[in-house]
PDB file of N, CA and C in Angstrom:
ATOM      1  N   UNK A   1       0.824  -1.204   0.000  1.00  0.00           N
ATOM      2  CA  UNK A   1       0.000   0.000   0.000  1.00  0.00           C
ATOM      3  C   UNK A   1       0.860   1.257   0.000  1.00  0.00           C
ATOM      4  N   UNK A   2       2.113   0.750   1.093  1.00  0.00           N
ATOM      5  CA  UNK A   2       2.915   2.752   0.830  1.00  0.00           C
ATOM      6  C   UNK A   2       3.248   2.660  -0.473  1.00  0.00           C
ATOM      7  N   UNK A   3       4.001   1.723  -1.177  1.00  0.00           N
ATOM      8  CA  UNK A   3       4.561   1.573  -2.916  1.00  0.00           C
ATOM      9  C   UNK A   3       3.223   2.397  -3.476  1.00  0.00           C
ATOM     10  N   UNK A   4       2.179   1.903  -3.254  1.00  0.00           N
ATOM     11  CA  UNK A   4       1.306   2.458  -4.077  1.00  0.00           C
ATOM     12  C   UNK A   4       0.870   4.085  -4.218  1.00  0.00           C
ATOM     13  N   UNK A   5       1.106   4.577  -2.848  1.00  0.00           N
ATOM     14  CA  UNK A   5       0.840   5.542  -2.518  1.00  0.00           C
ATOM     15  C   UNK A   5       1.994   6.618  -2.777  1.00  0.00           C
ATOM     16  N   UNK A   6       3.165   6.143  -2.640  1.00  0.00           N
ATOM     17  CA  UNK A   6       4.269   6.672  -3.072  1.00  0.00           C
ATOM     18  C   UNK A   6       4.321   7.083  -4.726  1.00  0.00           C
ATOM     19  N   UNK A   7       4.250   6.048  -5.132  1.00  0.00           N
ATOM     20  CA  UNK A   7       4.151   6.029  -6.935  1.00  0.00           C
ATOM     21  C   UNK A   7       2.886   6.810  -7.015  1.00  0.00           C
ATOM     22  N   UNK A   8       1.811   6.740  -6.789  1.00  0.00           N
ATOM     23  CA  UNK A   8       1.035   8.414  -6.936  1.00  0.00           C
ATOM     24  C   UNK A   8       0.875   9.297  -6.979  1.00  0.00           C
ATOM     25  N   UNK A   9       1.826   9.306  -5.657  1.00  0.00           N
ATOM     26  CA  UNK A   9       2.020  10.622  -5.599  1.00  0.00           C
ATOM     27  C   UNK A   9       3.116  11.239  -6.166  1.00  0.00           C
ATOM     28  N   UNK A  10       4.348  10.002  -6.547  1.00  0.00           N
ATOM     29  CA  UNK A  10       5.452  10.616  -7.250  1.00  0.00           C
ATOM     30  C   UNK A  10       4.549  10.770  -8.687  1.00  0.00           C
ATOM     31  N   UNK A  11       3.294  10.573  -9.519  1.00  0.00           N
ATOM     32  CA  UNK A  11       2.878  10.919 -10.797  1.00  0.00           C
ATOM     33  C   UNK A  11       2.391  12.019 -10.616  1.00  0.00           C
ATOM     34  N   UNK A  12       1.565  12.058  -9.317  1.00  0.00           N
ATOM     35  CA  UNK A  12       1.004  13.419  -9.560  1.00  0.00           C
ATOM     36  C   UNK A  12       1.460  14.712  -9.537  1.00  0.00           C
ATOM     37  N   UNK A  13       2.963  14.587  -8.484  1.00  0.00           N
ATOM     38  CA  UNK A  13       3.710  15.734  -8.624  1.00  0.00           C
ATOM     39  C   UNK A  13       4.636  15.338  -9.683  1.00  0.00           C
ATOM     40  N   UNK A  14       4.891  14.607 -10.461  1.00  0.00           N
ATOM     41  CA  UNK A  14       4.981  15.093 -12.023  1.00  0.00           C
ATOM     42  C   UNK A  14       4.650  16.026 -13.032  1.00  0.00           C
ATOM     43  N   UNK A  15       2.903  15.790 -13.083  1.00  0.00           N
ATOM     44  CA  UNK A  15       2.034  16.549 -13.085  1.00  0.00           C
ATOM     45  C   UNK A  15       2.139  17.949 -13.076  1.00  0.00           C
ATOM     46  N   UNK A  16       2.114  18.479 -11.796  1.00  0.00           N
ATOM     47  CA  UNK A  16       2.239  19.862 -11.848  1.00  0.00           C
ATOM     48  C   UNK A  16       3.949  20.424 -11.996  1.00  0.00           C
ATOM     49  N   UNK A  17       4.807  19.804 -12.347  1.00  0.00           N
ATOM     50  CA  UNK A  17       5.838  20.167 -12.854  1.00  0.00           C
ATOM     51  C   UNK A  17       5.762  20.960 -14.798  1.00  0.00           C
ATOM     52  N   UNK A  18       5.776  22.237 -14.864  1.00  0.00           N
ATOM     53  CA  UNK A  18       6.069  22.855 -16.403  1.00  0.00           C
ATOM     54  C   UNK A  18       6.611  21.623 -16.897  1.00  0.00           C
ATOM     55  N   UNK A  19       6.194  21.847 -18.147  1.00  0.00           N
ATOM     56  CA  UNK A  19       6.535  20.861 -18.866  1.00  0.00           C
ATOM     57  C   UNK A  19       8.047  21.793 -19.694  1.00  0.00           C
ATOM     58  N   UNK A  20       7.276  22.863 -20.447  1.00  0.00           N
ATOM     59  CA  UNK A  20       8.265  23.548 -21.344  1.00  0.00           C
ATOM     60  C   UNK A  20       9.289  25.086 -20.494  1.00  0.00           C
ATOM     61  N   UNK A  21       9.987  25.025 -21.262  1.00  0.00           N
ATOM     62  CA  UNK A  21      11.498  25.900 -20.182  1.00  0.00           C
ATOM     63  C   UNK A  21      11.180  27.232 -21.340  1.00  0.00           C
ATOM     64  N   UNK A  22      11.528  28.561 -20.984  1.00  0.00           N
ATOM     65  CA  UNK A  22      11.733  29.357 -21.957  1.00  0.00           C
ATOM     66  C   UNK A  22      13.487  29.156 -22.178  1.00  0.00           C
ATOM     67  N   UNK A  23      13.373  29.556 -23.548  1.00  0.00           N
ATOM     68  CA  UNK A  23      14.433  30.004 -24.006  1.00  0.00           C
ATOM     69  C   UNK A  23      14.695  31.317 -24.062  1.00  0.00           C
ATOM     70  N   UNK A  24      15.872  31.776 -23.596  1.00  0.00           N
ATOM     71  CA  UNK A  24      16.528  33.129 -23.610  1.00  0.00           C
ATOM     72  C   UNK A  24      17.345  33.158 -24.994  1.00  0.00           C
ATOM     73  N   UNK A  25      16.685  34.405 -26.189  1.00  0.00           N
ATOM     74  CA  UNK A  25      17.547  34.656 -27.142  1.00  0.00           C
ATOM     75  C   UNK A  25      17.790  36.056 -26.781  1.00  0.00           C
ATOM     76  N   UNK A  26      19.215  36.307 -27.359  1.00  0.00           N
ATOM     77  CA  UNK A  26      19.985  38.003 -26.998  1.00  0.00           C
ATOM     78  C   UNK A  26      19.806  38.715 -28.736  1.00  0.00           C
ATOM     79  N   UNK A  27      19.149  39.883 -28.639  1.00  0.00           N
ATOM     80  CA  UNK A  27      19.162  40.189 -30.021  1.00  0.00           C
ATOM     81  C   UNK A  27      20.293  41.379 -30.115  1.00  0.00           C
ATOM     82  N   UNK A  28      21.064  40.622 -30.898  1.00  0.00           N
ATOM     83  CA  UNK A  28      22.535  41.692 -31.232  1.00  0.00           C
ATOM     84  C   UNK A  28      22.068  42.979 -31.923  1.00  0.00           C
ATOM     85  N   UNK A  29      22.608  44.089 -31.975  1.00  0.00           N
ATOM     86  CA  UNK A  29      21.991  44.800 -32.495  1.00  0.00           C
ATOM     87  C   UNK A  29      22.009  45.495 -34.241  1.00  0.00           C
ATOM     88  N   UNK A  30      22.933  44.655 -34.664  1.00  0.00           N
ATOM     89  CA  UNK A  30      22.915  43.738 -36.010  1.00  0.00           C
ATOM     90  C   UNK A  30      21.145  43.676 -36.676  1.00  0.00           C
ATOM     91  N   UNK A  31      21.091  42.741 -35.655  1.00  0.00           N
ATOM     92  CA  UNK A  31      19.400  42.348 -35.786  1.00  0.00           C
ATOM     93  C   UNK A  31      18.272  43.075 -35.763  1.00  0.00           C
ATOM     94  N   UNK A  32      18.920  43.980 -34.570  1.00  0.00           N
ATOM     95  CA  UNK A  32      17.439  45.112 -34.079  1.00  0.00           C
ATOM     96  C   UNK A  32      17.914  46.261 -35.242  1.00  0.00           C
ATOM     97  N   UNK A  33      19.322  46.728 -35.583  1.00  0.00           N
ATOM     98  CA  UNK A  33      18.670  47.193 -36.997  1.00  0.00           C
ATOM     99  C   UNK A  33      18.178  46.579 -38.496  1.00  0.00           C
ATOM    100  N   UNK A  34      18.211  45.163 -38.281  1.00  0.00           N
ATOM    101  CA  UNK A  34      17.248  44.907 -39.776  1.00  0.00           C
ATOM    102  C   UNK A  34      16.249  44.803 -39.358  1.00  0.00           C
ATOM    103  N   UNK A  35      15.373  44.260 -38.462  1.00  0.00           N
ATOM    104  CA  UNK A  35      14.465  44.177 -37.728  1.00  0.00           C
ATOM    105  C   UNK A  35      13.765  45.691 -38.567  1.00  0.00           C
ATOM    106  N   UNK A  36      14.357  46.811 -37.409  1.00  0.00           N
ATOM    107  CA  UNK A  36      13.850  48.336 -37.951  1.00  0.00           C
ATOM    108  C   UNK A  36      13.871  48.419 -39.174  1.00  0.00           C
ATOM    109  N   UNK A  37      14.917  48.060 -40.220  1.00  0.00           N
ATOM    110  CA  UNK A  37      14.981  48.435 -41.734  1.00  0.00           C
ATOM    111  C   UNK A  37      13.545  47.351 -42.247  1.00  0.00           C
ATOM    112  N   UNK A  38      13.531  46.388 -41.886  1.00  0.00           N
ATOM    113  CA  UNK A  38      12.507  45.801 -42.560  1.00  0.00           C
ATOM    114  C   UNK A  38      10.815  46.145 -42.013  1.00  0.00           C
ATOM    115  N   UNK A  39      10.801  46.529 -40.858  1.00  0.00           N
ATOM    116  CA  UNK A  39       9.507  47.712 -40.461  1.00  0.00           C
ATOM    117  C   UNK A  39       9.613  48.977 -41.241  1.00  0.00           C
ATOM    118  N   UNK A  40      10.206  49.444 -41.836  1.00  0.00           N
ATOM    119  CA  UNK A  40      10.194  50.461 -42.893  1.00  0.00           C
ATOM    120  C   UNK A  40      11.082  50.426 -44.142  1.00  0.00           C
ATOM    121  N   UNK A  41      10.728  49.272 -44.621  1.00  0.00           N
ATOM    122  CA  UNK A  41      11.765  49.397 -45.552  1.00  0.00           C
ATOM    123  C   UNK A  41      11.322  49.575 -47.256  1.00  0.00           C
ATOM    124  N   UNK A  42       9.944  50.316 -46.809  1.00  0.00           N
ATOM    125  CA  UNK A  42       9.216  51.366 -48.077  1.00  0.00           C
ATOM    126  C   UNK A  42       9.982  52.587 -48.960  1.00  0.00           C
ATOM    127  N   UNK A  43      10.805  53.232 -47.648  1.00  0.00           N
ATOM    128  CA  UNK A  43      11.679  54.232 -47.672  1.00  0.00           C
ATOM    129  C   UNK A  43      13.081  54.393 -47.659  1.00  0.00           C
ATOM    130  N   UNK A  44      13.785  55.617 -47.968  1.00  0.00           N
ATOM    131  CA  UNK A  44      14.972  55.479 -47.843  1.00  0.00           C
ATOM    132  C   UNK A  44      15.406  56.570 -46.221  1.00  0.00           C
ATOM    133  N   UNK A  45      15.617  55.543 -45.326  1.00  0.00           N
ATOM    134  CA  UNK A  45      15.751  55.784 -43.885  1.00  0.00           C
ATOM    135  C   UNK A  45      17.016  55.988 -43.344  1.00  0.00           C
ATOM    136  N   UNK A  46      16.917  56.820 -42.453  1.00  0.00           N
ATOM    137  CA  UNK A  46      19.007  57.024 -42.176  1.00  0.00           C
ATOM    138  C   UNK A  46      18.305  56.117 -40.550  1.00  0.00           C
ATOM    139  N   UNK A  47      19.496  54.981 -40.209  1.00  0.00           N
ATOM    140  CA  UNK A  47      18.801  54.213 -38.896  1.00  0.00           C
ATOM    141  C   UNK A  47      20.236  54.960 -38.319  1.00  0.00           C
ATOM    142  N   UNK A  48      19.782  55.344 -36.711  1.00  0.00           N
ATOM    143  CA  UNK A  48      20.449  55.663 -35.751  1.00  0.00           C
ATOM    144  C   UNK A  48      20.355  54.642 -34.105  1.00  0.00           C
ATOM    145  N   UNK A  49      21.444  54.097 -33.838  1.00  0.00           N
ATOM    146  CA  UNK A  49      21.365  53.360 -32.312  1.00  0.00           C
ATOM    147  C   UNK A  49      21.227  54.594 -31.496  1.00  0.00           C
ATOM    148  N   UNK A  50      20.155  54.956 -30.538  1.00  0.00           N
ATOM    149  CA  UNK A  50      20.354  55.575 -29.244  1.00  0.00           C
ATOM    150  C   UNK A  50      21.083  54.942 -28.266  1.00  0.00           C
ATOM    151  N   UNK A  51      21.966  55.677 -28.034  1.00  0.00           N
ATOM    152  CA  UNK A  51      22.873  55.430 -26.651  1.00  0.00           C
ATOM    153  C   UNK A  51      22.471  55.743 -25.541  1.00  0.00           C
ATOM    154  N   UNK A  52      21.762  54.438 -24.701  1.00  0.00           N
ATOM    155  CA  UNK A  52      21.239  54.670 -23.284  1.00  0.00           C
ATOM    156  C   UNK A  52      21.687  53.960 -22.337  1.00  0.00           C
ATOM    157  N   UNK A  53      20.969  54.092 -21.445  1.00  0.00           N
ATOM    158  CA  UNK A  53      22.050  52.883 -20.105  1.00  0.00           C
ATOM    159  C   UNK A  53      21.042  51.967 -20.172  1.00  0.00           C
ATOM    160  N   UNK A  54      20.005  51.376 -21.164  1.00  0.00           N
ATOM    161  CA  UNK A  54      19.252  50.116 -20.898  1.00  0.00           C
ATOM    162  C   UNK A  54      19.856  49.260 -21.662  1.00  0.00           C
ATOM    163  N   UNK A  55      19.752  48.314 -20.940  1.00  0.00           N
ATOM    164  CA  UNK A  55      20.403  46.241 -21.531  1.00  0.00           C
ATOM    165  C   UNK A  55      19.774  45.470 -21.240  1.00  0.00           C
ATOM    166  N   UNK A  56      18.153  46.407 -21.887  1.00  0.00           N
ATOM    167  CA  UNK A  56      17.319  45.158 -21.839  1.00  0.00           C
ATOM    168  C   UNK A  56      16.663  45.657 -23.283  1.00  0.00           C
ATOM    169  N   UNK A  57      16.692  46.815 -23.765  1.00  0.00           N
ATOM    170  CA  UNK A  57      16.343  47.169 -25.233  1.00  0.00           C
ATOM    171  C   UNK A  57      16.854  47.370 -26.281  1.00  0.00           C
ATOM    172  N   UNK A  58      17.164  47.378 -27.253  1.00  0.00           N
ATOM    173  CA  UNK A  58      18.017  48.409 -27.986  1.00  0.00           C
ATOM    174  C   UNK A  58      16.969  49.701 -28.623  1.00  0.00           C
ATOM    175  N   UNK A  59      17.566  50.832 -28.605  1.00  0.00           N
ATOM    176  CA  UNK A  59      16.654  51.602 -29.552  1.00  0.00           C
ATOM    177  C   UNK A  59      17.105  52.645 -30.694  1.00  0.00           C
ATOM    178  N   UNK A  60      15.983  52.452 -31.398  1.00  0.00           N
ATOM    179  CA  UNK A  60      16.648  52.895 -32.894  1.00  0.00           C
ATOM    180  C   UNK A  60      16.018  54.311 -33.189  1.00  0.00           C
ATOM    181  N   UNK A  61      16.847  55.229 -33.674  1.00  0.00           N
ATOM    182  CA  UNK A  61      16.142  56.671 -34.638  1.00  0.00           C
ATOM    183  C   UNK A  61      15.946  56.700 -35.346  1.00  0.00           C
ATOM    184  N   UNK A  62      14.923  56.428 -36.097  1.00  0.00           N
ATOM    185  CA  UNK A  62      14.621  56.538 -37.575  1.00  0.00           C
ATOM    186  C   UNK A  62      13.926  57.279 -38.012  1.00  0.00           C
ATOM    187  N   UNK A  63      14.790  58.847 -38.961  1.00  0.00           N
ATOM    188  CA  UNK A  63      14.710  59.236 -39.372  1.00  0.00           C
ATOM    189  C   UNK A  63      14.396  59.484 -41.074  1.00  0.00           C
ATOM    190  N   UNK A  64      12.834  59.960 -40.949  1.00  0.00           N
ATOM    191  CA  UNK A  64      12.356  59.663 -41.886  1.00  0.00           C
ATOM    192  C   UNK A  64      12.387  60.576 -43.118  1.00  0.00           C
ATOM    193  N   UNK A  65      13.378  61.428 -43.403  1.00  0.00           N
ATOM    194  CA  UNK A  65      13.886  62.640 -44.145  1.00  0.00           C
ATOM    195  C   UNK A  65      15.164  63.075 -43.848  1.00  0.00           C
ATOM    196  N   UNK A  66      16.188  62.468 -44.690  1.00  0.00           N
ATOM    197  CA  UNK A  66      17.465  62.515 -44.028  1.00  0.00           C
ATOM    198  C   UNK A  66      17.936  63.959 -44.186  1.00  0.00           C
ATOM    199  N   UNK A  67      17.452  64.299 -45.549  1.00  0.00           N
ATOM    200  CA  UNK A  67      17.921  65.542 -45.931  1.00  0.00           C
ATOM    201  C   UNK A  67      17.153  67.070 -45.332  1.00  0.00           C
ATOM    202  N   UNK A  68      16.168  66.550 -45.144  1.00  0.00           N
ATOM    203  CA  UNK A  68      15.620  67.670 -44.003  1.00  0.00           C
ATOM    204  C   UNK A  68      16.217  68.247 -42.869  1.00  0.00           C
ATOM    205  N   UNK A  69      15.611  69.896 -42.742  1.00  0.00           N
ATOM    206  CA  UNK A  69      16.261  70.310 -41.333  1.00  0.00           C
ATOM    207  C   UNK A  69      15.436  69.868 -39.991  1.00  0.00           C
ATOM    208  N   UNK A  70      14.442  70.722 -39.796  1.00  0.00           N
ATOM    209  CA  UNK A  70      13.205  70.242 -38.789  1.00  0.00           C
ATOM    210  C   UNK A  70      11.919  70.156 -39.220  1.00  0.00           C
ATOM    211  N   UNK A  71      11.184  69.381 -38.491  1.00  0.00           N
ATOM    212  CA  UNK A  71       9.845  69.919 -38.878  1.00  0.00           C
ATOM    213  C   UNK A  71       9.384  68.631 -39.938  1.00  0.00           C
ATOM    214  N   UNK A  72      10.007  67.148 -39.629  1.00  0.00           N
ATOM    215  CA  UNK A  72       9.401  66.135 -40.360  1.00  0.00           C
ATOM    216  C   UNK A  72       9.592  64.988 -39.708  1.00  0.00           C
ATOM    217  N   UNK A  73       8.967  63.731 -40.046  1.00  0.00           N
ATOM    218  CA  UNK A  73       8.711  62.823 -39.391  1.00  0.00           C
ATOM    219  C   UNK A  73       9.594  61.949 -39.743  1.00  0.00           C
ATOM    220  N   UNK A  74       9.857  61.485 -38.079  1.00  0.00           N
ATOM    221  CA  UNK A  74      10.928  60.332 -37.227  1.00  0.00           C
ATOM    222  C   UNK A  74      10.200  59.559 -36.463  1.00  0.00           C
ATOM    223  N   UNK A  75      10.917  58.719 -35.871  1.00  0.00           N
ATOM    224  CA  UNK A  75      10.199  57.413 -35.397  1.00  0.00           C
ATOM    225  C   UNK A  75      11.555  56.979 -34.402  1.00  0.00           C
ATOM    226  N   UNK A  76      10.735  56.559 -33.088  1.00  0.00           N
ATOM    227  CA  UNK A  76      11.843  55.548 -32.240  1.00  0.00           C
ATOM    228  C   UNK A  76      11.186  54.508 -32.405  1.00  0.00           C
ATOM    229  N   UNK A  77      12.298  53.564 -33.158  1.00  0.00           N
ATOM    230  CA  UNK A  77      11.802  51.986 -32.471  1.00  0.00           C
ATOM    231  C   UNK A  77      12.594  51.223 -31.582  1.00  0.00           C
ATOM    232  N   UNK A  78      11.561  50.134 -30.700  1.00  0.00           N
ATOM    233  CA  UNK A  78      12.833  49.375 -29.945  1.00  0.00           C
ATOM    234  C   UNK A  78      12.433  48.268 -30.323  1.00  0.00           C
ATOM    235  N   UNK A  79      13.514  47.533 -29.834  1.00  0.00           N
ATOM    236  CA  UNK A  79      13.621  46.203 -30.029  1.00  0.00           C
ATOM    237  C   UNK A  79      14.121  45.200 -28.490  1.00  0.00           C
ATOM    238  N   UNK A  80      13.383  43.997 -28.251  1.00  0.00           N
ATOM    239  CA  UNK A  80      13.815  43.602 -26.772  1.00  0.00           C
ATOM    240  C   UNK A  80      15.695  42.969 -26.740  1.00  0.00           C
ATOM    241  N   UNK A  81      16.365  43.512 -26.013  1.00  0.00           N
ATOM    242  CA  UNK A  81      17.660  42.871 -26.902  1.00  0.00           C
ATOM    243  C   UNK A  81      17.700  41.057 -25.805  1.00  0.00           C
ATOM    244  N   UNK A  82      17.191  40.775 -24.861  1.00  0.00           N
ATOM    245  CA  UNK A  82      17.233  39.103 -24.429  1.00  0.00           C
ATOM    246  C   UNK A  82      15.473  38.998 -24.259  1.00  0.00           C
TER     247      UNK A  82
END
């Protein structure tokens, strides 16, 4: 009877054990600018990395009139970098 009870209970807390693990991918930032070039890649875009203290994003300037002074439309995108 304990065998039995043992092996039950070793299935059932099987059971509530996750089955699936995440995977951690790191996106180089290689990536997070094609990533951005291919979210706009209708246009001809000047891509800029912002330099910040986060290392958990990367983020991009994309400037949507290179040859312009002010007064036209840009875009931040991010990307998750893990």
């Amino acid at each position: 009877m304990k065998k039995l009870l043992l092996i039950l209970s070793l299935f059932l807390s099987c059971l509530c054990v996750p089955i699936s693990a995440q995977t951690v991918h790191k996106v180089t930032l290689e990536t997070a600018l094609q990533l951005a070039k291919n979210k706009f890649s209708d246009q001809d875009y000047d891509y800029y990395q912002v330099q910040d203290n986060s290392t958990s994003v990367w983020t991009i300037f994309i400037d949507a009139d290179p040859g312009a002074n002010w007064e036209h439309d840009c875009y931040i995108y991010t990307v998750q970098s893990r």
